[in-house]
Coordinates of C-alpha atoms in Angstrom, one line a residue:
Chain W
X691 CA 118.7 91.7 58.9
X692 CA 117.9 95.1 58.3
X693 CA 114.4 94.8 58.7
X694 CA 112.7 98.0 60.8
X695 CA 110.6 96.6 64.1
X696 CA 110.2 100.3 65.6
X697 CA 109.5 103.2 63.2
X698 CA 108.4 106.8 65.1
X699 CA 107.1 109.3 63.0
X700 CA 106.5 112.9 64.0
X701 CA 106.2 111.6 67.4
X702 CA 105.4 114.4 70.0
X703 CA 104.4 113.8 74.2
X704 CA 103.7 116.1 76.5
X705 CA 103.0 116.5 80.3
X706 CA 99.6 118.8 80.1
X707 CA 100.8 121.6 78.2
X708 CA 104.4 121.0 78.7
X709 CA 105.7 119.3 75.7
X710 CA 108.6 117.4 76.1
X711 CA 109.4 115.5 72.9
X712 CA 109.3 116.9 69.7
X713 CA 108.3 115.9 66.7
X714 CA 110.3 112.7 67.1
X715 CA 111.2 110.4 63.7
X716 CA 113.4 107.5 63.6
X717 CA 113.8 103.9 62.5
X718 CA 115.4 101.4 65.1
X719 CA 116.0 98.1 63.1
X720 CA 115.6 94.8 64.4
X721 CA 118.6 93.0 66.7
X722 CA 119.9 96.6 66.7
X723 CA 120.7 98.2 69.9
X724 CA 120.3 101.7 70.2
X725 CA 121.6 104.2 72.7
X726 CA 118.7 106.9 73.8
X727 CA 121.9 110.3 74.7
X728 CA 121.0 113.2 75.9
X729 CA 121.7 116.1 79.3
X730 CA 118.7 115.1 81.9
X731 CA 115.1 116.7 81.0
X732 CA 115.6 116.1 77.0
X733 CA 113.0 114.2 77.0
X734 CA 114.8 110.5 76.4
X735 CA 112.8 108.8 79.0
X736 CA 109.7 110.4 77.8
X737 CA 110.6 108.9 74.2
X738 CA 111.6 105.5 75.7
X739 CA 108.4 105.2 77.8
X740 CA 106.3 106.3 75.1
X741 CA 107.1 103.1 73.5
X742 CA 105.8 101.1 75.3
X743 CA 103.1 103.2 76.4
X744 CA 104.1 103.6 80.1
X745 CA 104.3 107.5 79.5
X746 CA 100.3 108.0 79.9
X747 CA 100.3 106.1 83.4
X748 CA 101.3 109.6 84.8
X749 CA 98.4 111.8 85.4
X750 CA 97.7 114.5 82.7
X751 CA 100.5 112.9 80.4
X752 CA 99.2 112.3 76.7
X753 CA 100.9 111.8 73.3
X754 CA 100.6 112.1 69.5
X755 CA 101.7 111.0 66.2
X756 CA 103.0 107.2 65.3
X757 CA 105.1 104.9 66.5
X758 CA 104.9 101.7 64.4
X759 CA 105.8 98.6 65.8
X760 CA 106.1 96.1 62.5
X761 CA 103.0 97.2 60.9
X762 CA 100.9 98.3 63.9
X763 CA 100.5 101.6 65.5
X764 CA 101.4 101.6 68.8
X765 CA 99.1 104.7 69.9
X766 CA 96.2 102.5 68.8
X767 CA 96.9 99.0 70.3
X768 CA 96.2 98.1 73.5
X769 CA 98.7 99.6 76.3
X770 CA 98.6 96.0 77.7
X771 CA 99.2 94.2 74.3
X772 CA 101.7 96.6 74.0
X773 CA 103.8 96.0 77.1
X774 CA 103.4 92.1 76.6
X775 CA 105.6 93.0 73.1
X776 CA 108.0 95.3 74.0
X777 CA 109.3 94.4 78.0
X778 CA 111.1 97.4 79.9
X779 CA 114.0 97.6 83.0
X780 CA 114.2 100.2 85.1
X781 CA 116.7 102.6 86.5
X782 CA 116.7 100.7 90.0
X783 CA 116.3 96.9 89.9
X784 CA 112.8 96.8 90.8
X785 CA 111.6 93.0 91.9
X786 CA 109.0 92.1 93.5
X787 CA 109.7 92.0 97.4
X788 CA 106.8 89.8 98.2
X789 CA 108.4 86.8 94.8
X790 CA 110.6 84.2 95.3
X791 CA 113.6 85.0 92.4
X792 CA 111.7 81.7 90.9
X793 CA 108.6 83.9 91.1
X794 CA 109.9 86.5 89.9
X795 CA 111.2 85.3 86.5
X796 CA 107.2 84.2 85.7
X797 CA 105.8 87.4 87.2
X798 CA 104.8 88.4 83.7
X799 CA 103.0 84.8 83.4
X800 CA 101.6 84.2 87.2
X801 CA 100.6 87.8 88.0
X802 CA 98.5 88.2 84.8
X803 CA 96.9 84.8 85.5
X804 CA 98.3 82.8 82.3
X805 CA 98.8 79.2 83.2
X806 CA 102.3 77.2 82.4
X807 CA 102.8 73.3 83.5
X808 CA 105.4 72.5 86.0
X809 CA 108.1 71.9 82.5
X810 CA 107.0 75.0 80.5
X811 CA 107.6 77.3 84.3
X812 CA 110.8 75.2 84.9
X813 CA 112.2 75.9 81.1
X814 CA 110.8 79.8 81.7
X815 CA 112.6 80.1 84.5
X816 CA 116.1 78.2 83.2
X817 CA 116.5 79.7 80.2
X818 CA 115.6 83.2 81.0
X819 CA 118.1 83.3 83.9
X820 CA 120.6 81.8 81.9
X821 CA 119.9 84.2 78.8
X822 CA 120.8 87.1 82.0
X823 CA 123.8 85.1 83.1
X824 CA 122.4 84.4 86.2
X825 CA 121.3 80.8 86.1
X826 CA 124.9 79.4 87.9
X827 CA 124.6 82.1 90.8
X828 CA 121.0 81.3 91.8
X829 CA 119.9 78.0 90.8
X830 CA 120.2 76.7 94.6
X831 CA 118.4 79.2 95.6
X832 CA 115.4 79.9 93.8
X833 CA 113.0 79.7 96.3
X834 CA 114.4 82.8 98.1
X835 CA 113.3 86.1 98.0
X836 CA 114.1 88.0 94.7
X837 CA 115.3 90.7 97.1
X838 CA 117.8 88.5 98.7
X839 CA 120.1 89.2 95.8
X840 CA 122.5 91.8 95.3
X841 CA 121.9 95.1 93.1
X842 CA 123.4 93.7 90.0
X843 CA 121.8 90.6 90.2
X844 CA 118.3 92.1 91.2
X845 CA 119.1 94.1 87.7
X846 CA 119.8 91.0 86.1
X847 CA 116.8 88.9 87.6
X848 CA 114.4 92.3 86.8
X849 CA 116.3 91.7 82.6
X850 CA 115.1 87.9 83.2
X851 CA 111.8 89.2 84.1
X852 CA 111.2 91.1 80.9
X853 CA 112.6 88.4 78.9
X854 CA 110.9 85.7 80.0
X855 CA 107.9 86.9 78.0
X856 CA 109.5 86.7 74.8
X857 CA 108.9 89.9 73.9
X858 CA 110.1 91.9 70.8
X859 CA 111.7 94.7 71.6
X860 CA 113.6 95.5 75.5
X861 CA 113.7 99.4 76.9
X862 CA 116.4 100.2 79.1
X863 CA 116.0 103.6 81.1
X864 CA 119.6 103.9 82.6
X865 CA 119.9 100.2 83.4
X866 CA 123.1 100.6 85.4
X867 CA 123.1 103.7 87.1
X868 CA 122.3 102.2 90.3
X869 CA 124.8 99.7 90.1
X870 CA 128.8 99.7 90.8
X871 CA 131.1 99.0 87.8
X872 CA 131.6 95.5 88.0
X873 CA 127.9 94.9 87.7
X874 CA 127.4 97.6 84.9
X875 CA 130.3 95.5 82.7
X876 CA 128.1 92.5 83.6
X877 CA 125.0 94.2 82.1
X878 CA 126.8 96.0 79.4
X879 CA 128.2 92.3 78.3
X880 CA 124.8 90.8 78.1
X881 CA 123.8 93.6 75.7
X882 CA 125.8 91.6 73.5
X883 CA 124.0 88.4 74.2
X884 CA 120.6 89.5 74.2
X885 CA 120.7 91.5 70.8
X886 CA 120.7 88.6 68.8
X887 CA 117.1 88.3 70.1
X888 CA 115.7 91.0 70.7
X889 CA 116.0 94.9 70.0
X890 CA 117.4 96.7 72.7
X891 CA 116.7 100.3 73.4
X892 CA 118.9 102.0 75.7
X893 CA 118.5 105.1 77.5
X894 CA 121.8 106.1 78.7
X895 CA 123.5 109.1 80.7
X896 CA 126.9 107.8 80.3
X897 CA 128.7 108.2 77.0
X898 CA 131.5 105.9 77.0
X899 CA 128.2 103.2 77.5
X900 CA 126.4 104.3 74.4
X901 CA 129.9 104.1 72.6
X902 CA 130.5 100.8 74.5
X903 CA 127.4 98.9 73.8
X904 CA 125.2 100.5 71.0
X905 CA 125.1 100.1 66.9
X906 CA 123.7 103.6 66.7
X907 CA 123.3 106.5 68.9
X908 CA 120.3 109.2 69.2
X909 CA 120.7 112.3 70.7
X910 CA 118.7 114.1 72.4
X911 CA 118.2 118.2 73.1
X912 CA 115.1 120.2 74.5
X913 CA 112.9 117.3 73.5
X914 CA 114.3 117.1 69.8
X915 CA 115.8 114.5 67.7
X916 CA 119.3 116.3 67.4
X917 CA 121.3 113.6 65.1
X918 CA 120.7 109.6 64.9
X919 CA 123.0 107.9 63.2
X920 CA 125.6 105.0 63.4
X921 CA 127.2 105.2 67.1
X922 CA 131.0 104.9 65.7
X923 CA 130.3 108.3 63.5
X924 CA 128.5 110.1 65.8
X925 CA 131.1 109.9 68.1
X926 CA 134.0 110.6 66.0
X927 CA 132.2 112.7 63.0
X928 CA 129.2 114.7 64.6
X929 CA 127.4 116.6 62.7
X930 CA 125.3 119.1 64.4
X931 CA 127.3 121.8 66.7
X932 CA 125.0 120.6 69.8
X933 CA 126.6 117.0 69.4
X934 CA 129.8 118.1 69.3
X935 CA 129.3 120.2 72.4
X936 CA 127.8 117.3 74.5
X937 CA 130.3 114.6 73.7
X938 CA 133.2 117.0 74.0
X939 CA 131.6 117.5 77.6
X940 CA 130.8 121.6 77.1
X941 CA 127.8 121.2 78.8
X942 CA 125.8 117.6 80.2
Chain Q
X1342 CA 145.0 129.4 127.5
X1343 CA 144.6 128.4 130.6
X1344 CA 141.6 130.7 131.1
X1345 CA 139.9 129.5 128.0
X1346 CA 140.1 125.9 128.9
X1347 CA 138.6 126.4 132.7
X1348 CA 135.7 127.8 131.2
X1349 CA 135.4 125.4 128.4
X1350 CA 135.4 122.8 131.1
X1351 CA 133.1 124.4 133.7
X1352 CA 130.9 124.9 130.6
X1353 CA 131.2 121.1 129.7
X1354 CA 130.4 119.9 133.1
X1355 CA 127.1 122.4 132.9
X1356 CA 126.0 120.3 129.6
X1357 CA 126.6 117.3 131.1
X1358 CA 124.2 117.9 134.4
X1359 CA 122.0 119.4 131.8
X1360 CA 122.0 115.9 129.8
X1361 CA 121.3 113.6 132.9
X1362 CA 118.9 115.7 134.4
X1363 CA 117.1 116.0 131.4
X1364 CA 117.6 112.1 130.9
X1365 CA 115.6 111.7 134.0
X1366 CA 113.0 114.2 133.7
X1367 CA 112.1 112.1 130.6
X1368 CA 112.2 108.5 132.1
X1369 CA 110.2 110.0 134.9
X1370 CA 107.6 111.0 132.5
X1371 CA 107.4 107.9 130.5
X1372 CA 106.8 106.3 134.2
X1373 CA 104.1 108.4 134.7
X1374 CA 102.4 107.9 131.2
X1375 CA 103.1 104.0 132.0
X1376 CA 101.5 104.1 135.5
X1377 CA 98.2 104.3 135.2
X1378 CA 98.6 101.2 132.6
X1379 CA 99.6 99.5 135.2
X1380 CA 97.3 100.5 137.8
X1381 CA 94.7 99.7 135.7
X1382 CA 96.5 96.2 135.0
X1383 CA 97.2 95.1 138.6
X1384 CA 93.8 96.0 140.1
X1385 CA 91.6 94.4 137.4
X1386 CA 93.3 91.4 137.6
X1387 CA 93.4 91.7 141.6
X1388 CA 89.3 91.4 141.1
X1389 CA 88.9 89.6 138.4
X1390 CA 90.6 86.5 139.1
X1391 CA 88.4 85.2 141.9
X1392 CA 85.7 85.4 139.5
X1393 CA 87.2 83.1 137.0
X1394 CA 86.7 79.5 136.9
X1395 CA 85.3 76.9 134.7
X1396 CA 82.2 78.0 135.9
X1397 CA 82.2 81.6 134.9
X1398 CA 83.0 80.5 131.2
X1399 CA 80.8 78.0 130.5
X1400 CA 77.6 79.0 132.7
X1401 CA 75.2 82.2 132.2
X1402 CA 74.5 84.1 135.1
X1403 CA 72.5 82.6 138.0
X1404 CA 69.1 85.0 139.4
X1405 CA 70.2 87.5 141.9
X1406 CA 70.5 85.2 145.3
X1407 CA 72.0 82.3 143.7
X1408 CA 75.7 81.7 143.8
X1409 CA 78.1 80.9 141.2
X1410 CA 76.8 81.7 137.1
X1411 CA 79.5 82.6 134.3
X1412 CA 79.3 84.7 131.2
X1413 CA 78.4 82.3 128.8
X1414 CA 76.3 84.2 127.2
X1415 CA 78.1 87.8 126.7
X1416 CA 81.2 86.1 125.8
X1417 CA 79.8 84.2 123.0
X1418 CA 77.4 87.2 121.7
X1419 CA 80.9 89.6 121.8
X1420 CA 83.0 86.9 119.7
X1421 CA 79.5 87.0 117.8
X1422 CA 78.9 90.6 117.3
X1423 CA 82.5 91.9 116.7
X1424 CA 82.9 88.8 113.7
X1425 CA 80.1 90.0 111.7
X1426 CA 81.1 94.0 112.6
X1427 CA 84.7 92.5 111.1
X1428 CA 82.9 90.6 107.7
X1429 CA 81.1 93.9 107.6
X1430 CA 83.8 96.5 107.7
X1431 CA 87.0 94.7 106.6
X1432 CA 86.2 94.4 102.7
X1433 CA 84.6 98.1 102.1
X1434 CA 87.4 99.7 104.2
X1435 CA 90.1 98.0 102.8
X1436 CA 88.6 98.6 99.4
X1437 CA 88.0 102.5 100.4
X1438 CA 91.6 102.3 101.9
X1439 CA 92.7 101.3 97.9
X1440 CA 91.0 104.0 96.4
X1441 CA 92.1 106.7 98.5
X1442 CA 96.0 105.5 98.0
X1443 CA 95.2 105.2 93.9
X1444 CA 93.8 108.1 93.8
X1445 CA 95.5 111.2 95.5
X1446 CA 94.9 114.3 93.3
X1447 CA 91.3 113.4 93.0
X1448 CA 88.9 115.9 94.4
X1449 CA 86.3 112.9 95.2
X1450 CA 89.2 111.1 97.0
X1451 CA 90.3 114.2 99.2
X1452 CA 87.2 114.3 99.7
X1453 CA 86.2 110.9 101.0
X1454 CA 89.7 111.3 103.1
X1455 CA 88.4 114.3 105.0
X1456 CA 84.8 112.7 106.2
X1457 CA 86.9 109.5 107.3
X1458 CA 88.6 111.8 109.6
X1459 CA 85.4 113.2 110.9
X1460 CA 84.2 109.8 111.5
X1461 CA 86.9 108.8 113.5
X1462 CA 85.8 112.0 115.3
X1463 CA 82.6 111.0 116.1
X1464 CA 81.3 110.1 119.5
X1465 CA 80.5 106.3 120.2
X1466 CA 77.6 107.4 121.5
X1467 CA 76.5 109.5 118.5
X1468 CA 77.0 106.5 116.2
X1469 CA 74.6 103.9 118.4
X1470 CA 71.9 106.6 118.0
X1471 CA 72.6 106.5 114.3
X1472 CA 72.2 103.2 114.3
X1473 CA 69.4 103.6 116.6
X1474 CA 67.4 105.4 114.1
X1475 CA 68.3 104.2 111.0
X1476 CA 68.6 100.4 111.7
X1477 CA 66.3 99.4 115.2
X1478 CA 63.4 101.6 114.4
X1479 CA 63.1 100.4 111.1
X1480 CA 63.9 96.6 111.8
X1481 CA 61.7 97.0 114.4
X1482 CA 63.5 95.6 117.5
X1483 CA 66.9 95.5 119.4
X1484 CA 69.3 92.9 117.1
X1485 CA 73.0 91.9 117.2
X1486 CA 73.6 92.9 113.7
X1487 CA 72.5 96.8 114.4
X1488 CA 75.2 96.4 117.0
X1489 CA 77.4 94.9 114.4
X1490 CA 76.9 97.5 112.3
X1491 CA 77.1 100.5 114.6
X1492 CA 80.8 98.9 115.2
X1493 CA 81.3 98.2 111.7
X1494 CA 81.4 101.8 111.2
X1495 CA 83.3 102.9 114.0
X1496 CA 86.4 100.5 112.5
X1497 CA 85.8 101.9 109.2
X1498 CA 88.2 105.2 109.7
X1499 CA 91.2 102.7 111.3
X1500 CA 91.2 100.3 108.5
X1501 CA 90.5 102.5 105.7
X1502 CA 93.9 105.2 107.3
X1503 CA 95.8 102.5 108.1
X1504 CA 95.4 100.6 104.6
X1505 CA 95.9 104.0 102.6
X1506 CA 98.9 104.5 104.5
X1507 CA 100.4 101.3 104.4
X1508 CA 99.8 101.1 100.4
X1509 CA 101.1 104.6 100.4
X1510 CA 104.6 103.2 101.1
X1511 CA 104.6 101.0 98.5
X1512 CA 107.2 102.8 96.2
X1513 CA 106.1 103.4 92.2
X1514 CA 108.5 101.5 91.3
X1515 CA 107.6 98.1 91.6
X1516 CA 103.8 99.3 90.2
X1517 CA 105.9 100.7 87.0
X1518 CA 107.8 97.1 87.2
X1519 CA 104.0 95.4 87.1
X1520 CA 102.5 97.9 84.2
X1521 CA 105.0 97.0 82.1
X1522 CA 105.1 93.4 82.2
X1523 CA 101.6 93.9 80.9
X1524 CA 99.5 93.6 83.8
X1525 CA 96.0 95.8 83.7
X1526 CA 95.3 98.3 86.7
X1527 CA 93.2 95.8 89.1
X1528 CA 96.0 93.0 89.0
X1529 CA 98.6 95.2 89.9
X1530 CA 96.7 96.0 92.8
X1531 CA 95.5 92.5 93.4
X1532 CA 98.9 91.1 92.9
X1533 CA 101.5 93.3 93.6
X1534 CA 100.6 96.4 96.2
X1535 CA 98.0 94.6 98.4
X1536 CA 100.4 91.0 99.1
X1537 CA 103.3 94.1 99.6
X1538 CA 101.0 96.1 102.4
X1539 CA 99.7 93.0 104.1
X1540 CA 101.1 92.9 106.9
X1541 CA 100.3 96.7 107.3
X1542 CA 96.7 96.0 106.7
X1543 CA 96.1 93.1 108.6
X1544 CA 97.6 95.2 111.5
X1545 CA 94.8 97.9 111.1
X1546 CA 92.6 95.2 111.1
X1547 CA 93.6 93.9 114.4
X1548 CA 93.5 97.4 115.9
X1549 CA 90.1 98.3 114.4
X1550 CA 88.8 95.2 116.1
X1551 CA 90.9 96.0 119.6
X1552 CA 89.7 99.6 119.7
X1553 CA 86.3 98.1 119.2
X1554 CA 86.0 95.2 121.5
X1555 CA 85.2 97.0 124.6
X1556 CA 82.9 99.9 122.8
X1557 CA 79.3 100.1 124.9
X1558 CA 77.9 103.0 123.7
X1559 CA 77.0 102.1 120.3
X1560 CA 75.7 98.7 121.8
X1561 CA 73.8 100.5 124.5
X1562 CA 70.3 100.4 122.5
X1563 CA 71.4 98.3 119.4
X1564 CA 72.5 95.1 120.6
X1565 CA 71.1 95.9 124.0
X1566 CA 71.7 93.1 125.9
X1567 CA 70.2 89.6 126.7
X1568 CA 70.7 87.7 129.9
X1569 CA 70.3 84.2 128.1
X1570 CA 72.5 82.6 125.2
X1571 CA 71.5 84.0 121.9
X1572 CA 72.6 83.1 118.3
X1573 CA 70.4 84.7 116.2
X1574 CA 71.3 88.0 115.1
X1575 CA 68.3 89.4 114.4
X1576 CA 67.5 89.8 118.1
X1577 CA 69.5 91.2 121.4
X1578 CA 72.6 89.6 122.3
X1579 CA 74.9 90.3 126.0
X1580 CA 78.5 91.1 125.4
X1581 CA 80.8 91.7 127.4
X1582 CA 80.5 95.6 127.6
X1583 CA 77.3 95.6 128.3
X1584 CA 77.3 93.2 130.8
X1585 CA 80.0 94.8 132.4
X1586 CA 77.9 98.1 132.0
X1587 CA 74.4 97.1 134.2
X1588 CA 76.7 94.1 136.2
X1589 CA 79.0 96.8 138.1
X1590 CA 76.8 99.6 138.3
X1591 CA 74.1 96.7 140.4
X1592 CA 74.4 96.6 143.9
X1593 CA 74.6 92.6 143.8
X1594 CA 78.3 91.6 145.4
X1595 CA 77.9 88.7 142.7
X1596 CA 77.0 90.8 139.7
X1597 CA 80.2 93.0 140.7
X1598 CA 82.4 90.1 140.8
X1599 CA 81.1 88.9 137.6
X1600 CA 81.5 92.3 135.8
X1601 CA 85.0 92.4 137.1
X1602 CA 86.0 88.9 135.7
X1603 CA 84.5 90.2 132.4
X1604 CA 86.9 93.5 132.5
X1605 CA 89.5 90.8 133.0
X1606 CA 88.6 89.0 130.2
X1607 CA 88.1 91.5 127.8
X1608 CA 91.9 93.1 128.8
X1609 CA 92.7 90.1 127.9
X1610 CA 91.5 89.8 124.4
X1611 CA 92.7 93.4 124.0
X1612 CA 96.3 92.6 125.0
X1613 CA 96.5 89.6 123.0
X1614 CA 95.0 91.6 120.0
X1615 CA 97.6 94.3 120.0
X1616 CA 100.1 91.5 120.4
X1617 CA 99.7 89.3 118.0
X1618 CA 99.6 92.4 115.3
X1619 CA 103.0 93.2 116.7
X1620 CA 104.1 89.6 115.7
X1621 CA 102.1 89.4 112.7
X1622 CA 103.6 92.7 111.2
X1623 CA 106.8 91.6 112.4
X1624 CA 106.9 88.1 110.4
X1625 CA 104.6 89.2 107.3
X1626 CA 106.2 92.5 106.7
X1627 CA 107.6 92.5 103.0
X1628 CA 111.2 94.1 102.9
X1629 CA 110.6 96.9 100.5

């Protein structure tokens, strides 16, 4: 249970000579879920998109040291292998406007050319929306547009997308800051659900969510690693003077 | 109090005579900008339509003397000459289009942007003699593809803006959304940003080819003109400018009438052009 799936070591990023994560080490164990903390520029997305390797898609962006995904270096793999492994949702939902919400669920599969048979795509497609909760609300209509759906549910179809390829590890950057509260206690409940497949990695602006959700809580300051540890101590016992100040609100 | 409110009121009623007299200074104007549309419209089709009949589609033109003859030949060798210039410029512009949209901080890329916008600059004329030079001399003879090509490069700057600027819209998001479900560079390009511009590129398609129907310059001494039906396009072909170029200026009443049923014809294809990229950006157009 307690076996590590994501181990940084002395990982650093940078946008050209701007570094903005620093010398970043943790272990993240598997069917954990995490919550990325931190006042906006600490460098938390970085981190989270350097996981998965989406970090180096911006122009002059480049990164250093090891993140080891069971026993592989991420750095060295394949970006693409690498994304197959570890799926990612975005801040706003993000479907495809030109997919059917059917469509949509098998991007991963039909947009990268991998054939399914008619019962592989219809199980895909079942079980990943019902894994999101989402099966009972759209099963009538899954030959409409993925963007005929409301904000939540576009979140929840985008969570589908990622887990339909059975992938390893899930990033979150700020999953439901674009949507209202009922939605956000929607995706905050499937946290639950999801963790006893996967390992969820969540970056998060709100606190009472990382309390909420998360086993253990990093936080984040000027691109360092200021304390990582389990999120029910962290938030009651902190033990470095900059944790303190953020969760007592003296500065966000 | 009383004071304040009589001028506030004489003040209001000056705003409001302002407004409408304004509103009509710019409904005036559109007319005028409108007008000569419509001058052009009603008088064209005042001429033309005597000229059409089954006749005029179906026959090529008779020997001065003889009554009657159609356009037989010029119609077919425009539908001709402006499919290939379409086979021709459609796949690299779209594909320069890509590039310039993928790549905006490249120096090679701003580059390539700026000489498209020269090339939309330059003279239809300039472009035939280009094509003059570079592709009759050589060949040896007048063809329909030189004219094909001399076209081809005058829809190059339309598709190429119109597809950088459609692909522009398409927000980073949903390219993010594609990268990380593991798809390489060229299928999110393939897959997801090109099927999301469609509609926006097919409709500088359409233009390209509207702006270009009724070009005779660059076909003046490429495709140069051929009074019998002509497939082959490795020699001269009629089309429609052209015949409507040595038809009017002639001082045969039948070769007018004919040249004026072509300018009705080629309106025509014009119109319908522009209207069916309004319909098909209107039922194609992805909801970002």
């Amino acid at each position: 249970m307690e076996s590590t799936i994501i181990k940084a070591v002395n990982y650093n990023a940078y946008f050209g000579d701007n570094q903005v994560v620093k010398n970043v080490s943790m272990d993240i164990a598997r069917n954990s879920v995490i919550a990325v903390m931190g006042p906006s520029g600490c460098g938390k997305t970085t981190f989270l998109r350097g996981i998965n390797r989406m970090h180096e898609l911006v122009p002059s962006a480049h990164a250093n040291g090891k993140i080891w995904l069971n026993d592989e270096d991420i750095l060295e793999m394949h970006p693409i292998v690498v994304r197959l492994k570890i799926g990612m949702v975005f801040q706003r939902p993000n479907p495809f406007p030109n997919l059917s919400i059917h469509d949509n669920v098998l991007a991963g599969y039909k947009l990268n050319g991998i054939k399914l048979s008619k019962s592989e795509r219809e199980r895909i497609v079942e079980e990943s929306l019902t894994k999101v909760a989402l099966w009972k609300e759209v099963k009538d209509s899954l030959m409409k547009k993925g963007t005929f759906l409301s904000g939540g549910q576009q979140q929840r179809l985008c969570i589908a997308r990622a887990v339909a390829m059975q992938p390893e590890v899930l990033l979150f950057d700020e999953p439901t800051s674009a949507l209202d509260p009922i939605s956000t206690a929607m995706v905050e409940e499937l946290f639950k659900e999801l963790k006893k497949n996967y390992t969820l990695i969540i970056v998060t602006h709100n606190m009472q969510q990382a309390a909420r959700v998360s086993d253990k809580t990093a936080f984040f300051y000027m691109g360092e690693l200021v304390e990582y540890d389990e999120t029910k101590l962290m938030f009651t016992n902190p033990t470095d003077q900059r944790t303190q100040n953020y969760i007592t609100g003296r500065f966000s | 109090m009383d004071n304040l409110s009589y001028t506030m009121n004489d003040r209001l009623k000056f705003r409001i005579i302002k407004n409408k007299a304004m509103k009509w200074a710019v409904i005036l104007l559109t007319f005028l900008c409108a007008l000569p549309l419509a001058f052009i419209l009603v008088y064209i089709i005042k001429e033309g339509i005597a000229a059409i009949n089954w006749d005029f589609i179906i026959h090529i033109p008779k020997p001065v003397g003889e009554s009657g003859g159609g356009v037989a030949n010029a119609l077919l060798g425009t539908v001709i000459i402006i499919v290939v210039a379409t086979i021709i410029a459609v796949p690299i512009g779209i594909l320069c289009g890509v590039y310039l949209s993928e790549n905006k901080s490249n120096k090679f890329a701003s580059w390539v942007g700026v000489s498209v916008d020269i090339l939309q600059g330059v003279p239809s004329i300039v472009i035939g003699i280009v094509a003059y030079f570079w592709i009759v001399r050589p060949m040896g003879g007048f063809s329909a593809l030189s004219g094909s090509i001399a076209l081809a490069i005058m829809m190059f700057p339309i598709i190429i803006r119109s597809t950088e600027e459609t692909l522009k819209l398409i927000p980073d998001s949903l390219k993010e959304a594609a990268f990380a479900l593991g798809m390489p560079r060229h299928k999110v390009i393939t897959k997801v940003v090109i099927p999301c511009g469609f509609s926006g590129i097919i409709s500088g398609v359409m233009l390209s080819v509207a702006r270009i129907a009724g070009e005779t310059a660059p076909l003046l001494f490429t495709a140069f003109g051929n009074p019998f039906v002509e497939t082959n396009l490795l020699k001269p072909m009629q089309s429609l400018p052209l015949l409507i170029f040595n038809y009017a200026t002639s001082s045969y009443k039948d070769w007018q009438s004919l040249a004026w049923g072509a300018s009705l014809v080629l309106l025509v294809f014009v119109l319908a052009l522009n209207l069916i990229t309004k319909l098909i950006t209107r039922k194609w157009k992805v909801q970002l």
